[in-house]
XYZ file of C-alpha atoms in Angstrom:
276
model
C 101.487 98.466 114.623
C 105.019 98.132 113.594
C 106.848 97.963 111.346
C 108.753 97.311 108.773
C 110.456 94.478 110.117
C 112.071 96.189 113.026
C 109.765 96.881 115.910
C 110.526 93.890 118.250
C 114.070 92.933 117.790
C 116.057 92.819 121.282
C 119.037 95.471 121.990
C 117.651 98.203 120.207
C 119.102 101.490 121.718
C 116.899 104.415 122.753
C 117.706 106.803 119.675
C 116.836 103.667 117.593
C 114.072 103.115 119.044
C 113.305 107.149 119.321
C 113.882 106.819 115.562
C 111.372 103.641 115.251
C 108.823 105.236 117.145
C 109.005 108.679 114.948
C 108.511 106.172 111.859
C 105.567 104.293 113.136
C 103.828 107.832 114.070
C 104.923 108.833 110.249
C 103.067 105.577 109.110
C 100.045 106.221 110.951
C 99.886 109.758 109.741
C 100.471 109.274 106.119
C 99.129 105.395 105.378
C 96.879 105.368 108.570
C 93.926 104.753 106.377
C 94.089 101.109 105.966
C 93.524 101.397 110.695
C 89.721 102.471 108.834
C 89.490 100.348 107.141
C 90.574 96.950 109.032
C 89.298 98.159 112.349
C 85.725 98.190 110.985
C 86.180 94.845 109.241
C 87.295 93.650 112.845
C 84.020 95.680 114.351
C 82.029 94.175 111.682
C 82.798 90.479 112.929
C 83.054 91.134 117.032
C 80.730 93.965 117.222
C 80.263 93.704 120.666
C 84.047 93.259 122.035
C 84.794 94.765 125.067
C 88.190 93.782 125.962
C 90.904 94.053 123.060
C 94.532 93.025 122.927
C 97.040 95.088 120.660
C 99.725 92.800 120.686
C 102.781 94.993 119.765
C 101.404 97.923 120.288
C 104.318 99.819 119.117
C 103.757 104.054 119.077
C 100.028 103.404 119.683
C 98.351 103.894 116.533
C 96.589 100.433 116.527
C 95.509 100.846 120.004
C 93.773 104.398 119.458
C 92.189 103.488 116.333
C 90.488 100.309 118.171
C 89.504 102.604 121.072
C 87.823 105.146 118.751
C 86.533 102.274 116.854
C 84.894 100.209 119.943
C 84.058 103.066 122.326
C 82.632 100.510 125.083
C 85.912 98.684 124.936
C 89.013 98.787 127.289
C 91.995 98.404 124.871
C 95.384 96.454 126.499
C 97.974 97.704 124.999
C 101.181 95.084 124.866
C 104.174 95.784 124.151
C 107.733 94.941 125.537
C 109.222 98.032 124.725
C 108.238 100.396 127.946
C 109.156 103.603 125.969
C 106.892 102.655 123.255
C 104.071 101.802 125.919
C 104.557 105.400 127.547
C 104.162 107.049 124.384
C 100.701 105.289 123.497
C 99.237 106.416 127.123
C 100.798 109.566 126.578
C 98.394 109.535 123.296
C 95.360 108.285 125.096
C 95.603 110.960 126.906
C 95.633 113.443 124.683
C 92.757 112.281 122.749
C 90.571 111.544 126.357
C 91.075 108.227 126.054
C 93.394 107.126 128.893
C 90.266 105.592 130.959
C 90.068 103.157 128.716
C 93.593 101.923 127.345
C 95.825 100.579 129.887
C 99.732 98.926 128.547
C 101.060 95.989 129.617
C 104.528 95.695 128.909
C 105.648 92.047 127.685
C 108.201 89.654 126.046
C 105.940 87.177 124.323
C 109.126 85.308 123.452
C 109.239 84.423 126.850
C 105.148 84.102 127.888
C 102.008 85.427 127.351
C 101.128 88.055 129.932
C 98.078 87.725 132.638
C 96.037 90.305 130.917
C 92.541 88.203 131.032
C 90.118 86.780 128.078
C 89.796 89.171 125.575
C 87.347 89.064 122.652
C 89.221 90.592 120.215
C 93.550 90.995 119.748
C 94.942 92.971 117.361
C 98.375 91.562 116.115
C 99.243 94.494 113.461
C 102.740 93.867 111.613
C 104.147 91.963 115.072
C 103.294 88.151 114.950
C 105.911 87.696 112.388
C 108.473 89.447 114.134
C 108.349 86.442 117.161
C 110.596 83.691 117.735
C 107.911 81.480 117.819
C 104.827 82.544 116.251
C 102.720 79.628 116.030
C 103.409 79.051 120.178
C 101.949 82.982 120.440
C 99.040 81.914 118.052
C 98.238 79.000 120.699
C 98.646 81.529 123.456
C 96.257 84.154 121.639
C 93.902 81.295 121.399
C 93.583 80.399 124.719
C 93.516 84.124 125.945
C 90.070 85.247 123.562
C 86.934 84.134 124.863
C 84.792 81.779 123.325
C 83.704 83.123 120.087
C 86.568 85.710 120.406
C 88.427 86.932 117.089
C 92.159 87.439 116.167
C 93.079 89.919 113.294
C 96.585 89.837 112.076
C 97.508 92.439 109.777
C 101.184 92.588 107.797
C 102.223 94.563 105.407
C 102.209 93.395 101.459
C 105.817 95.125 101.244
C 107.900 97.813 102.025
C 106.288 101.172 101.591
C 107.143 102.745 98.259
C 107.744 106.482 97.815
C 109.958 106.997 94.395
C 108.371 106.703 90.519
C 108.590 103.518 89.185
C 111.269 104.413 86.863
C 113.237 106.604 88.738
C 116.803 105.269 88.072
C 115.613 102.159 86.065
C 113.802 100.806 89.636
C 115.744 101.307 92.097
C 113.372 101.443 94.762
C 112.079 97.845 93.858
C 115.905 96.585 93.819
C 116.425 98.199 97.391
C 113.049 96.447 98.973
C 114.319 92.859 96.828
C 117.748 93.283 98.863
C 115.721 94.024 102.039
C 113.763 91.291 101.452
C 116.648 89.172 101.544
C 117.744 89.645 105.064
C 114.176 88.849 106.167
C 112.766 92.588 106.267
C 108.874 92.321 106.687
C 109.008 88.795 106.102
C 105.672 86.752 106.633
C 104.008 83.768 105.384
C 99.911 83.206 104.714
C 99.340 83.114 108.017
C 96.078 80.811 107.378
C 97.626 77.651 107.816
C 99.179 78.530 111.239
C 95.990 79.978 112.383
C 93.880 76.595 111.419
C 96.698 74.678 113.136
C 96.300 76.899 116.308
C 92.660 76.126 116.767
C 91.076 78.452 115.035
C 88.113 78.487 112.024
C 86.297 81.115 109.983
C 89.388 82.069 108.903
C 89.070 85.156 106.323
C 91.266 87.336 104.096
C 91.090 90.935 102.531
C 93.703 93.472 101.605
C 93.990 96.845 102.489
C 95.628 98.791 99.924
C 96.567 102.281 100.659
C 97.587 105.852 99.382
C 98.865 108.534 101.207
C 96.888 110.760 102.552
C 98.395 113.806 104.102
C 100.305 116.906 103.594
C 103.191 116.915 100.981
C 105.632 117.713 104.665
C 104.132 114.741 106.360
C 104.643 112.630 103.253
C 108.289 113.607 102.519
C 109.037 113.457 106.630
C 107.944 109.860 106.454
C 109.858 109.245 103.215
C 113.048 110.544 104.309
C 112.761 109.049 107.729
C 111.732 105.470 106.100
C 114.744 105.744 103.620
C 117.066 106.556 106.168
C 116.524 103.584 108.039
C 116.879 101.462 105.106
C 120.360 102.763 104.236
C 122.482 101.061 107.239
C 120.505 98.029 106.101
C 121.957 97.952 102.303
C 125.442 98.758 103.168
C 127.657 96.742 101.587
C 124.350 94.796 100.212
C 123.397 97.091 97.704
C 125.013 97.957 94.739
C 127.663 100.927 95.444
C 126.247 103.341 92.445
C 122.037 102.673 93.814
C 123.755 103.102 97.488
C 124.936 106.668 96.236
C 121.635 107.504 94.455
C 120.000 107.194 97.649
C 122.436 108.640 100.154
C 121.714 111.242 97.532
C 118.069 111.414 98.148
C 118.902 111.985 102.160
C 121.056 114.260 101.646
C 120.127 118.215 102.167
C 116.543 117.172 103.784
C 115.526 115.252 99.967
C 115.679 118.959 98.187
C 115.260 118.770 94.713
C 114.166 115.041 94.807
C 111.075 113.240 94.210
C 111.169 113.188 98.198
C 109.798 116.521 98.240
C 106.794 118.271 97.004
C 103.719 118.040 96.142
C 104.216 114.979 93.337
C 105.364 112.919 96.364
C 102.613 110.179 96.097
C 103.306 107.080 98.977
C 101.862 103.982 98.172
C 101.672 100.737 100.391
C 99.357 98.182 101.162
C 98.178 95.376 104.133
C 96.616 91.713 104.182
C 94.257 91.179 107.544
C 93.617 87.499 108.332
C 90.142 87.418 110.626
C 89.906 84.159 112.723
C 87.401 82.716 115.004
C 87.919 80.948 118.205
C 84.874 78.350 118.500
């Protein structure tokens, strides 16, 4: 699952990539409920799938929700990030899953790996992070078995963790800056998928509230915040860039970042297709 916009870009160091992987566990932990959700929609429609493709793995979350979800399956987690594949086997193990998830680690800017027909790939918050997604949707095609199913899943925005008035909006005039510079951008991904070869195309949202303990919820805040900051430099207005280097500051004490009140709201779109 990624991210936020971030997951797949080229260069990233290891502490930013230590600091990706930290918000993607966050994610899973706090918003994870929409993985119910959307991996029983997928179950639903390729009940019997015994070979599934997380395309951008990520930390691992996707992949480990599709295991528990499809416990005949092998799950292939991809990924070209090998520290992000290590840490998804290193959670397969831990939950006794490691039979059954193996990680293939891939550029799918440059090619689609040799992984074999799947029935089922997972793209979750990755396809529109590709140079050239519709190429990848042509390659996911001809990777699923006949009768095989794609889910793509983005997020509807950016996570939101501040009251809608706090400081007349500022959290919606952050994510409108983000936006911007291309931050979780992704079209309807319908059309593409039609294009690609594919039919049956279907559509539901996922909305989603938080569900954990006020210290997960303010440890994914503060970490989600704090990668948004370098981001709005010199973007952002210089009074809302103070407000939040405000919010960081001191671990989010005495902030709507902290405590029980903290409610974290965000939400997904799935697109289910059908290869013929």
């Amino acid at each position: 699952m990624t991210e936020h916009g971030h997951h797949h870009h080229p260069g990233h160091a290891h502490q930013h990539e230590g600091n990706l992987a930290e918000v993607l566990d966050l994610d899973a932990q706090v918003l994870g409920s929409y993985l119910d959700g959307a991996t029983a929609w997928a179950a639903e429609r390729a009940p019997a799938a015994e070979t599934i493709v997380d395309v951008g793995a990520g930390s691992g979350a996707g992949t480990l929700a599709l295991a528990g979800r499809f416990p005949r399956a092998e799950v292939v987690a991809l990924d070209k990030s090998a520290d992000m594949l290590a840490r998804t086997l290193n959670a397969a193990r831990a939950q006794g899953l490691a039979g059954r998830v193996r990680a293939v680690e891939a550029d799918l800017n440059q090619s689609w790996p040799a992984v074999g027909g799947a029935d089922l790939i997972w793209a979750s918050s990755s396809l529109h992070e590709l140079a050239d997604a519709q190429r990848t949707m042509r390659d996911m095609f001809a990777a699923l078995q006949p009768g095989g199913l794609l889910v793509v899943v983005e997020m509807d925005g950016l996570p939101r963790f501040l009251p809608d008035n706090f400081h007349d909006g500022l959290e919606s005039r952050l994510h409108a800056l983000l936006a911007g510079q291309g931050w979780n951008s992704h079209p309807d991904w319908r059309p593409g998928l039609e294009k690609a070869g594919f039919a049956e195309v279907e559509q539901r949202a996922f909305p989603t509230v938080g569900r954990s303990t006020p210290d997960l919820a303010s440890r994914y805040a503060l970490a989600f915040l704090g990668r948004m900051a370098p981001a709005l430099d010199g973007v952002a207005d210089a009074g809302d860039l103070a407000v939040l280097r405000s919010l960081l500051a001191d671990g989010g004490k005495d902030t709507p970042l902290v405590g029980p009140d903290l409610v974290v709201r965000g939400s997904r779109t799935a697109w289910a297709a059908r290869k013929p």
